[in-house]
Amino acid sequence: MSELTFDRLGKSYGDHAVVQDVSLRIAEGEFVSLLGPSGCGKTTILRMVAGLVEPSGGRILIGADDVTHLPPNRRGLGLVFQSYALFPHLTVFENVAFGLRRRKVTGEELSRRVNEALAMVRLGSFGTRYPRQLSGGQQQRVAIARAIAPRPRVLLFDEPLSNLDAQLREEMQIELKRLQRSLGITTLFVTHDQGEALSMSDRVGVMARGVMQQLATPEDIYHRPQTAFVAGFIGKPNRFPGRVAARAGAGGRLDLGGGLSLAAARVDQAEGAAVSVIIRQEAIGIAPGPAAAGQLAGTIALRAFTGARVQYVIRLAGGLELVAEAASRGPLAALEAGTPVSLAIAPEAVFSLPAEDAGA
Amino acid sequence: MIARRHALALIAPLALVLTGFFLVPVLMLLPTSFGEYIPGSGLAKGVWTLENYLRIVADDYYREVIWRTLGLGLSVTLACLLLGYPLAYLIARGPDHWRVPLILLVVFPMMLNLVVRSFGWIALLTNRGLVNNLLMQLGLIAQPLKLMFNLTGLMIGLTHIYLPFMVLMLVAAIRNVPRDVEAAAATLGSSRMHVFAAVTLPLSAPGILAGSILVFVLTISALVTPRMLGGPTYKVMATLIYDEYMQLLDWPSGSALSFALTLMAVSIIWASSRLTRRWAGMA
């Protein structure tokens, strides 16, 4: 158990930089996620930490040890793969014992520690089975037990829950977080699923095109995105082309065309600049009935029931359509198509992105 | 899964051809193998005997040929495995742009006729062949080495001919070993050598077994190369059978030997497929 530090870590293949100058320090026992779309360099960082990819520049430190050029077997890490990567020819017990045997743990202590690790992932009675006899969720739990059994200094997770179905995934998120807390092992978790990153981590690092965009607590990432990319990547955004109509302090008004304009709490672009306007679906308040002065008016165009939430496609004056959400029980649960509604949009949930970033 | 009805339809054409042109003729030899051969007049009518089979077990000469055949099969298989695995590993795991040229290189000899290749080896291996001449001119040896009409010659020729089969089987097997599983072993503390011994090798075992069975069975039933490189005196089962039929005209004995060879091949395939199932069941 140690802190994990990257110092200007970089990786490029030829001219193509996959990871650029990423520096970060993960405190002892901290859970940090790297979040980003595929190809953003997050997995490359993880593989560099594990020693499976050689960095082109920068340093990796575990505690005070510079491990940048050590082979993977001498780094003392635990790695959990998306593909589980269990040893198919070994029993569950031998899978978990693998790392301990490499550390010359034998006899009674070996079986005690293997069984301890298996008990932690609630697979105590599965020692004699082979991986192929287990379900996907059970296999991933064996992989976790295998990684924690040798008491690694740092735990690495490479999209470990992506192959599991939705229900099991949420169960495993909670289980994994509890396990990490009780063991207190420094953890780096890589994922493309923002729900996973936000719910499990102490801090989240959002990455795009090899660059760390923002490293902050989940609350800050969600409510106070620092870059346009983060604002557009987190949450469920509506996107519209627009223009900065006016600036006032840090914020301003964004013009959406068709006579529509919205207040935004933060606008980084100059007045008159073409921007992409992001409105979080979950931050739009719907009220049935015609709009009062200063509110947006629209009509329900489509309703989609998704379980806990209902999604509405709302047509605004001027023909723009946006998606808004409401609870699936209560007064807003069953608005018919054609119902006039008024929308309240908090300025904190409106972001302006440079127009060229809109596709990211 | 394919329905049983469709599976039967898919297998039917091959099954018909094999039954008509292989299984039935072979079974027609079965009565012959229990017949009695009278020199000069052929098959004795209405006489049934186990003599032909008993002789295979009892006769010193036949026993020697059988052991020699099995030994040859085993050594050629081992040689192919030892030479083939590193090459297969390189093809499977080496730089991408090496793969196609290397595979072509492996397959290339197979485009040359077997007889031509065996003649090539004769030119290289005879007493006054390229290898012996070179070694003598370099002063490394005074007398020519005996490289033909013995185990050495057969091993060299057959290993060369069956190496491609082994390599192709191994490449497929090694490529099937997931890189993540090897990486997992490395992060758990395995050195490169240990990753190979503990993960790569056991996970490619089904391919090793399949390749070995293939090479072994091909070797013990090979006729042309042993005939050419073994000459008239150094015989293996296939050449012995050929001579029994074509030169001694002793069909009963030839048939009995054929069945003995088939039985050996089938039982080896059976035993090793049981082994594979036990190993590969876990993979």
Short mmCIF file of C-alpha atoms in Angstrom, two decimals, chain A:
data_model
loop_
_atom_site.label_atom_id
_atom_site.label_comp_id
_atom_site.label_asym_id
_atom_site.label_seq_id
_atom_site.Cartn_x
_atom_site.Cartn_y
_atom_site.Cartn_z
CA MET A 1 0.00 0.00 0.00
CA SER A 2 1.63 3.15 -1.22
CA GLU A 3 0.88 6.25 -3.13
CA LEU A 4 1.10 6.17 -6.89
CA THR A 5 2.61 9.10 -8.77
CA PHE A 6 2.88 9.92 -12.48
CA ASP A 7 5.30 12.61 -13.42
CA ARG A 8 4.76 14.02 -16.93
CA LEU A 9 3.93 10.55 -18.21
CA GLY A 10 3.71 10.27 -21.98
CA LYS A 11 3.40 7.65 -24.71
CA SER A 12 3.54 8.11 -28.43
CA TYR A 13 3.64 5.74 -31.37
CA GLY A 14 5.66 7.51 -34.04
CA ASP A 15 4.19 10.99 -34.31
CA HIS A 16 0.94 9.98 -32.70
CA ALA A 17 0.80 10.93 -29.03
CA VAL A 18 -1.55 8.62 -27.14
CA VAL A 19 -0.83 10.05 -23.71
CA GLN A 20 0.57 13.54 -23.21
CA ASP A 21 2.31 14.76 -20.08
CA VAL A 22 -0.07 13.31 -17.54
CA SER A 23 0.95 14.10 -13.98
CA LEU A 24 -1.04 12.99 -10.99
CA ARG A 25 -0.63 11.74 -7.47
CA ILE A 26 -2.91 9.12 -5.99
CA ALA A 27 -2.74 9.19 -2.20
CA GLU A 28 -2.31 6.05 -0.16
CA GLY A 29 -5.62 4.18 -0.02
CA GLU A 30 -7.28 6.54 -2.49
CA PHE A 31 -9.60 5.35 -5.28
CA VAL A 32 -9.04 7.28 -8.51
CA SER A 33 -10.82 6.60 -11.79
CA LEU A 34 -9.68 7.52 -15.26
CA LEU A 35 -12.75 8.23 -17.36
CA GLY A 36 -12.94 8.95 -21.04
CA PRO A 37 -14.13 7.74 -24.44
CA SER A 38 -12.28 4.86 -26.09
CA GLY A 39 -8.95 5.91 -27.49
CA CYS A 40 -8.44 8.66 -24.92
CA GLY A 41 -5.32 7.01 -23.52
CA LYS A 42 -6.69 5.82 -20.19
CA THR A 43 -5.96 2.15 -20.80
CA THR A 44 -2.49 3.02 -22.07
CA ILE A 45 -1.78 4.78 -18.78
CA LEU A 46 -2.93 1.74 -16.85
CA ARG A 47 -0.80 -0.58 -18.96
CA MET A 48 2.20 1.69 -18.43
CA VAL A 49 1.67 1.52 -14.68
CA ALA A 50 1.44 -2.27 -14.90
CA GLY A 51 4.65 -2.42 -16.94
CA LEU A 52 2.99 -3.89 -20.03
CA VAL A 53 3.66 -0.78 -22.13
CA GLU A 54 6.94 1.14 -22.07
CA PRO A 55 6.40 4.90 -21.54
CA SER A 56 7.98 7.29 -24.06
CA GLY A 57 8.57 9.87 -21.39
CA GLY A 58 8.03 10.70 -17.77
CA ARG A 59 8.22 8.65 -14.61
CA ILE A 60 5.99 6.34 -12.58
CA LEU A 61 6.57 6.07 -8.85
CA ILE A 62 5.03 3.65 -6.40
CA GLY A 63 5.70 5.06 -2.96
CA ALA A 64 9.23 6.38 -3.35
CA ASP A 65 10.33 3.72 -5.86
CA ASP A 66 10.79 4.69 -9.47
CA VAL A 67 9.26 1.71 -11.31
CA THR A 68 9.22 3.29 -14.78
CA HIS A 69 11.57 0.71 -16.27
CA LEU A 70 10.90 -2.31 -14.06
CA PRO A 71 9.34 -5.42 -15.65
CA PRO A 72 5.75 -6.11 -14.57
CA ASN A 73 6.71 -8.99 -12.26
CA ARG A 74 8.79 -6.71 -10.04
CA ARG A 75 6.25 -3.95 -9.48
CA GLY A 76 4.09 -5.57 -6.83
CA LEU A 77 0.77 -4.64 -8.43
CA GLY A 78 -2.58 -6.31 -8.75
CA LEU A 79 -4.29 -6.00 -12.14
CA VAL A 80 -7.88 -6.94 -12.94
CA PHE A 81 -8.71 -7.24 -16.64
CA GLN A 82 -11.90 -6.65 -18.55
CA SER A 83 -11.51 -10.17 -19.96
CA TYR A 84 -10.93 -11.59 -16.43
CA ALA A 85 -7.79 -13.32 -17.80
CA LEU A 86 -8.04 -16.23 -15.38
CA PHE A 87 -5.75 -19.22 -15.86
CA PRO A 88 -8.15 -21.66 -17.52
CA HIS A 89 -6.00 -24.68 -16.74
CA LEU A 90 -5.87 -24.01 -12.99
CA THR A 91 -8.54 -24.35 -10.32
CA VAL A 92 -9.95 -21.27 -8.63
CA PHE A 93 -7.72 -22.01 -5.63
CA GLU A 94 -4.60 -22.25 -7.79
CA ASN A 95 -5.56 -19.09 -9.67
CA VAL A 96 -5.66 -17.16 -6.43
CA ALA A 97 -2.55 -18.92 -5.12
CA PHE A 98 -0.54 -18.03 -8.24
CA GLY A 99 0.76 -14.68 -7.05
CA LEU A 100 1.35 -15.97 -3.51
CA ARG A 101 3.40 -18.90 -4.76
CA ARG A 102 5.52 -16.45 -6.74
CA ARG A 103 6.22 -14.74 -3.44
CA LYS A 104 7.29 -18.01 -1.88
CA VAL A 105 4.25 -18.29 0.36
CA THR A 106 3.68 -21.98 1.07
CA GLY A 107 1.86 -24.51 3.18
CA GLU A 108 -0.63 -23.44 5.78
CA GLU A 109 -0.15 -19.73 5.23
CA LEU A 110 -0.79 -20.17 1.50
CA SER A 111 -4.13 -21.89 1.94
CA ARG A 112 -5.11 -19.50 4.73
CA ARG A 113 -4.49 -16.46 2.54
CA VAL A 114 -6.13 -17.95 -0.55
CA ASN A 115 -9.22 -18.83 1.43
CA GLU A 116 -9.22 -15.40 3.02
CA ALA A 117 -9.15 -13.73 -0.40
CA LEU A 118 -11.87 -16.04 -1.72
CA ALA A 119 -14.02 -15.33 1.34
CA MET A 120 -13.62 -11.59 0.71
CA VAL A 121 -15.20 -11.96 -2.71
CA ARG A 122 -17.79 -14.41 -1.32
CA LEU A 123 -16.51 -17.42 -3.25
CA GLY A 124 -15.32 -19.39 -0.22
CA SER A 125 -16.58 -22.76 -1.43
CA PHE A 126 -15.49 -22.49 -5.06
CA GLY A 127 -11.79 -23.36 -4.64
CA THR A 128 -11.89 -26.69 -6.44
CA ARG A 129 -13.80 -25.47 -9.50
CA TYR A 130 -12.31 -24.46 -12.80
CA PRO A 131 -12.95 -20.99 -14.23
CA ARG A 132 -15.07 -22.36 -17.08
CA GLN A 133 -17.51 -23.73 -14.50
CA LEU A 134 -18.24 -20.23 -13.17
CA SER A 135 -20.48 -17.42 -14.39
CA GLY A 136 -18.99 -14.16 -15.68
CA GLY A 137 -19.59 -12.35 -12.40
CA GLN A 138 -18.01 -15.18 -10.42
CA GLN A 139 -15.01 -15.26 -12.74
CA GLN A 140 -14.48 -11.54 -12.25
CA ARG A 141 -14.64 -12.03 -8.49
CA VAL A 142 -11.96 -14.73 -8.76
CA ALA A 143 -9.86 -12.27 -10.76
CA ILE A 144 -10.29 -9.70 -7.99
CA ALA A 145 -9.36 -12.26 -5.31
CA ARG A 146 -6.33 -13.24 -7.36
CA ALA A 147 -5.22 -9.61 -7.57
CA ILE A 148 -5.67 -8.81 -3.87
CA ALA A 149 -4.34 -12.07 -2.40
CA PRO A 150 -0.63 -11.10 -2.61
CA ARG A 151 -1.46 -7.74 -0.93
CA PRO A 152 -0.30 -5.54 -3.80
CA ARG A 153 0.92 -2.00 -3.24
CA VAL A 154 -1.45 -0.72 -5.91
CA LEU A 155 -4.58 -2.22 -7.47
CA LEU A 156 -5.32 -1.57 -11.14
CA PHE A 157 -8.67 -2.17 -12.79
CA ASP A 158 -9.05 -2.15 -16.57
CA GLU A 159 -12.79 -1.79 -17.27
CA PRO A 160 -13.43 -4.79 -15.02
CA LEU A 161 -17.22 -4.57 -15.07
CA SER A 162 -17.83 -3.90 -18.76
CA ASN A 163 -18.54 -7.53 -19.60
CA LEU A 164 -21.18 -7.94 -16.90
CA ASP A 165 -24.88 -7.28 -17.32
CA ALA A 166 -26.34 -4.08 -15.90
CA GLN A 167 -27.75 -5.40 -12.64
CA LEU A 168 -24.67 -7.39 -11.73
CA ARG A 169 -22.51 -4.41 -12.67
CA GLU A 170 -24.16 -2.16 -10.09
CA GLU A 171 -23.95 -4.87 -7.47
CA MET A 172 -20.25 -5.31 -8.19
CA GLN A 173 -19.64 -1.54 -8.05
CA ILE A 174 -20.82 -1.45 -4.46
CA GLU A 175 -19.03 -4.67 -3.56
CA LEU A 176 -15.79 -3.48 -5.12
CA LYS A 177 -15.91 -0.12 -3.43
CA ARG A 178 -16.55 -1.73 -0.04
CA LEU A 179 -13.68 -4.15 -0.59
CA GLN A 180 -11.30 -1.37 -1.59
CA ARG A 181 -12.27 0.69 1.47
CA SER A 182 -11.75 -2.21 3.87
CA LEU A 183 -8.38 -3.15 2.35
CA GLY A 184 -7.26 0.45 1.95
CA ILE A 185 -5.26 -0.36 -1.19
CA THR A 186 -4.39 2.53 -3.50
CA THR A 187 -6.53 1.97 -6.59
CA LEU A 188 -6.51 3.15 -10.19
CA PHE A 189 -9.70 2.30 -12.03
CA VAL A 190 -10.12 2.76 -15.77
CA THR A 191 -13.58 2.98 -17.30
CA HIS A 192 -15.66 4.59 -20.04
CA ASP A 193 -18.79 4.45 -17.88
CA GLN A 194 -19.34 7.75 -16.08
CA GLY A 195 -21.83 6.28 -13.63
CA GLU A 196 -19.22 3.76 -12.53
CA ALA A 197 -16.50 6.39 -12.20
CA LEU A 198 -18.66 8.90 -10.34
CA SER A 199 -20.16 6.39 -7.91
CA MET A 200 -17.00 4.55 -6.90
CA SER A 201 -14.17 7.05 -6.88
CA ASP A 202 -12.67 9.50 -4.43
CA ARG A 203 -11.47 11.44 -7.44
CA VAL A 204 -12.14 11.13 -11.16
CA GLY A 205 -9.75 12.08 -13.94
CA VAL A 206 -11.51 12.82 -17.21
CA MET A 207 -9.31 12.26 -20.25
CA ALA A 208 -9.64 13.20 -23.91
CA ARG A 209 -7.16 12.66 -26.71
CA GLY A 210 -4.37 11.71 -24.34
CA VAL A 211 -4.73 14.81 -22.20
CA MET A 212 -6.01 14.94 -18.62
CA GLN A 213 -8.94 17.36 -18.79
CA GLN A 214 -9.86 17.56 -15.15
CA LEU A 215 -8.97 15.65 -12.03
CA ALA A 216 -11.41 16.33 -9.22
CA THR A 217 -14.01 14.85 -6.89
CA PRO A 218 -17.07 13.33 -8.59
CA GLU A 219 -19.19 16.27 -7.37
CA ASP A 220 -16.84 18.82 -8.91
CA ILE A 221 -16.59 16.87 -12.15
CA TYR A 222 -20.35 16.78 -12.45
CA HIS A 223 -21.32 20.22 -11.19
CA ARG A 224 -18.23 22.28 -11.93
CA PRO A 225 -16.66 20.97 -15.13
CA GLN A 226 -13.45 22.83 -15.85
CA THR A 227 -13.22 22.24 -19.57
CA ALA A 228 -15.71 22.22 -22.36
CA PHE A 229 -14.98 18.56 -23.01
CA VAL A 230 -15.87 17.53 -19.48
CA ALA A 231 -19.08 19.55 -19.60
CA GLY A 232 -20.10 17.78 -22.78
CA PHE A 233 -18.98 14.30 -21.72
CA ILE A 234 -20.54 14.07 -18.26
CA GLY A 235 -24.26 13.79 -17.72
CA LYS A 236 -26.78 13.36 -20.53
CA PRO A 237 -26.40 16.42 -22.73
CA ASN A 238 -28.67 18.12 -25.24
CA ARG A 239 -26.51 19.86 -27.82
CA PHE A 240 -27.43 22.83 -29.99
CA PRO A 241 -25.46 25.14 -32.21
CA GLY A 242 -25.64 28.67 -30.79
CA ARG A 243 -23.89 31.97 -30.28
CA VAL A 244 -22.78 33.98 -27.27
CA ALA A 245 -25.34 36.79 -27.13
CA ALA A 246 -24.03 38.69 -24.14
CA ARG A 247 -21.52 38.32 -21.34
CA ALA A 248 -22.01 39.28 -17.74
CA GLY A 249 -19.24 38.48 -15.28
CA ALA A 250 -18.29 34.81 -15.58
CA GLY A 251 -21.59 33.95 -17.22
CA GLY A 252 -23.77 35.31 -19.95
CA ARG A 253 -26.63 34.62 -22.33
CA LEU A 254 -26.50 32.10 -25.12
CA ASP A 255 -28.57 32.58 -28.24
CA LEU A 256 -30.04 29.38 -29.68
CA GLY A 257 -31.67 31.00 -32.73
CA GLY A 258 -35.39 31.19 -33.33
CA GLY A 259 -35.67 33.87 -30.72
CA LEU A 260 -34.56 31.55 -27.91
CA SER A 261 -31.87 32.48 -25.42
CA LEU A 262 -30.66 30.91 -22.19
CA ALA A 263 -28.70 32.17 -19.21
CA ALA A 264 -25.46 30.26 -18.51
CA ALA A 265 -23.50 30.46 -15.26
CA ARG A 266 -20.21 30.22 -17.06
CA VAL A 267 -19.24 31.31 -20.55
CA ASP A 268 -15.62 31.19 -21.68
CA GLN A 269 -16.06 32.45 -25.23
CA ALA A 270 -16.14 36.02 -26.49
CA GLU A 271 -19.38 37.77 -27.31
CA GLY A 272 -20.61 36.84 -30.76
CA ALA A 273 -18.58 33.59 -30.90
CA ALA A 274 -20.24 30.51 -32.42
CA VAL A 275 -20.56 27.87 -29.72
CA SER A 276 -22.12 24.53 -29.00
CA VAL A 277 -24.68 24.83 -26.23
CA ILE A 278 -24.96 21.92 -23.79
CA ILE A 279 -28.06 21.53 -21.63
CA ARG A 280 -28.15 18.60 -19.21
CA GLN A 281 -31.32 16.55 -19.68
CA GLU A 282 -31.59 15.79 -15.99
CA ALA A 283 -31.39 19.49 -15.04
CA ILE A 284 -34.42 20.67 -17.01
CA GLY A 285 -37.48 21.35 -14.89
CA ILE A 286 -40.83 20.65 -16.58
CA ALA A 287 -44.10 22.28 -15.58
CA PRO A 288 -47.36 21.62 -17.42
CA GLY A 289 -49.25 24.64 -18.68
CA PRO A 290 -48.32 27.71 -20.68
CA ALA A 291 -45.08 29.51 -19.90
CA ALA A 292 -44.88 32.63 -17.80
CA ALA A 293 -42.71 35.53 -18.90
CA GLY A 294 -38.99 34.67 -18.90
CA GLN A 295 -39.59 30.90 -19.17
CA LEU A 296 -39.11 28.65 -22.18
CA ALA A 297 -42.32 27.40 -23.76
CA GLY A 298 -42.70 24.09 -25.56
CA THR A 299 -44.99 21.16 -26.31
CA ILE A 300 -44.46 17.48 -25.59
CA ALA A 301 -43.59 15.70 -28.84
CA LEU A 302 -42.79 12.23 -27.56
CA ARG A 303 -42.77 10.31 -24.28
CA ALA A 304 -40.47 7.37 -23.50
CA PHE A 305 -40.79 5.34 -20.31
CA THR A 306 -37.39 4.06 -19.12
CA GLY A 307 -38.21 2.70 -15.66
CA ALA A 308 -37.39 5.09 -12.85
CA ARG A 309 -37.43 8.04 -15.24
CA VAL A 310 -39.58 9.22 -18.10
CA GLN A 311 -37.95 10.97 -21.03
CA TYR A 312 -39.80 13.63 -22.98
CA VAL A 313 -38.87 15.06 -26.33
CA ILE A 314 -40.06 18.66 -26.13
CA ARG A 315 -40.50 20.88 -29.16
CA LEU A 316 -39.64 24.50 -28.46
CA ALA A 317 -40.92 27.52 -30.27
CA GLY A 318 -38.79 27.90 -33.37
CA GLY A 319 -38.69 24.13 -34.00
CA LEU A 320 -35.79 23.14 -31.71
CA GLU A 321 -36.26 19.83 -29.91
CA LEU A 322 -34.67 18.91 -26.60
CA VAL A 323 -34.84 15.91 -24.29
CA ALA A 324 -35.85 16.35 -20.65
CA GLU A 325 -36.43 13.88 -17.84
CA ALA A 326 -38.95 13.49 -15.05
CA ALA A 327 -39.65 10.90 -12.36
CA SER A 328 -41.82 8.06 -13.64
CA ARG A 329 -44.27 8.48 -10.73
CA GLY A 330 -46.00 11.71 -9.87
CA PRO A 331 -47.71 14.56 -11.69
CA LEU A 332 -45.16 14.69 -14.52
CA ALA A 333 -45.16 10.97 -15.24
CA ALA A 334 -47.80 10.87 -17.96
CA LEU A 335 -47.85 14.05 -20.04
CA GLU A 336 -49.57 13.40 -23.38
CA ALA A 337 -48.04 14.40 -26.68
CA GLY A 338 -49.21 17.91 -27.53
CA THR A 339 -49.37 19.08 -23.90
CA PRO A 340 -47.99 22.61 -23.59
CA VAL A 341 -45.23 22.85 -20.96
CA SER A 342 -42.92 25.48 -19.58
CA LEU A 343 -39.27 24.72 -18.89
CA ALA A 344 -37.05 25.99 -16.13
CA ILE A 345 -33.35 25.57 -16.87
CA ALA A 346 -30.82 26.43 -14.16
CA PRO A 347 -27.93 28.53 -15.50
CA GLU A 348 -25.54 26.05 -13.78
CA ALA A 349 -26.72 23.26 -16.10
CA VAL A 350 -26.04 25.21 -19.28
CA PHE A 351 -22.56 25.12 -20.77
CA SER A 352 -21.02 26.62 -23.87
CA LEU A 353 -18.38 24.70 -25.79
CA PRO A 354 -16.22 25.96 -28.59
CA ALA A 355 -18.06 24.91 -31.73
CA GLU A 356 -15.27 22.56 -32.94
CA ASP A 357 -15.42 20.58 -29.69
CA ALA A 358 -19.06 19.76 -30.20
CA GLY A 359 -18.43 16.40 -31.76
CA ALA A 360 -16.22 15.10 -28.97
#
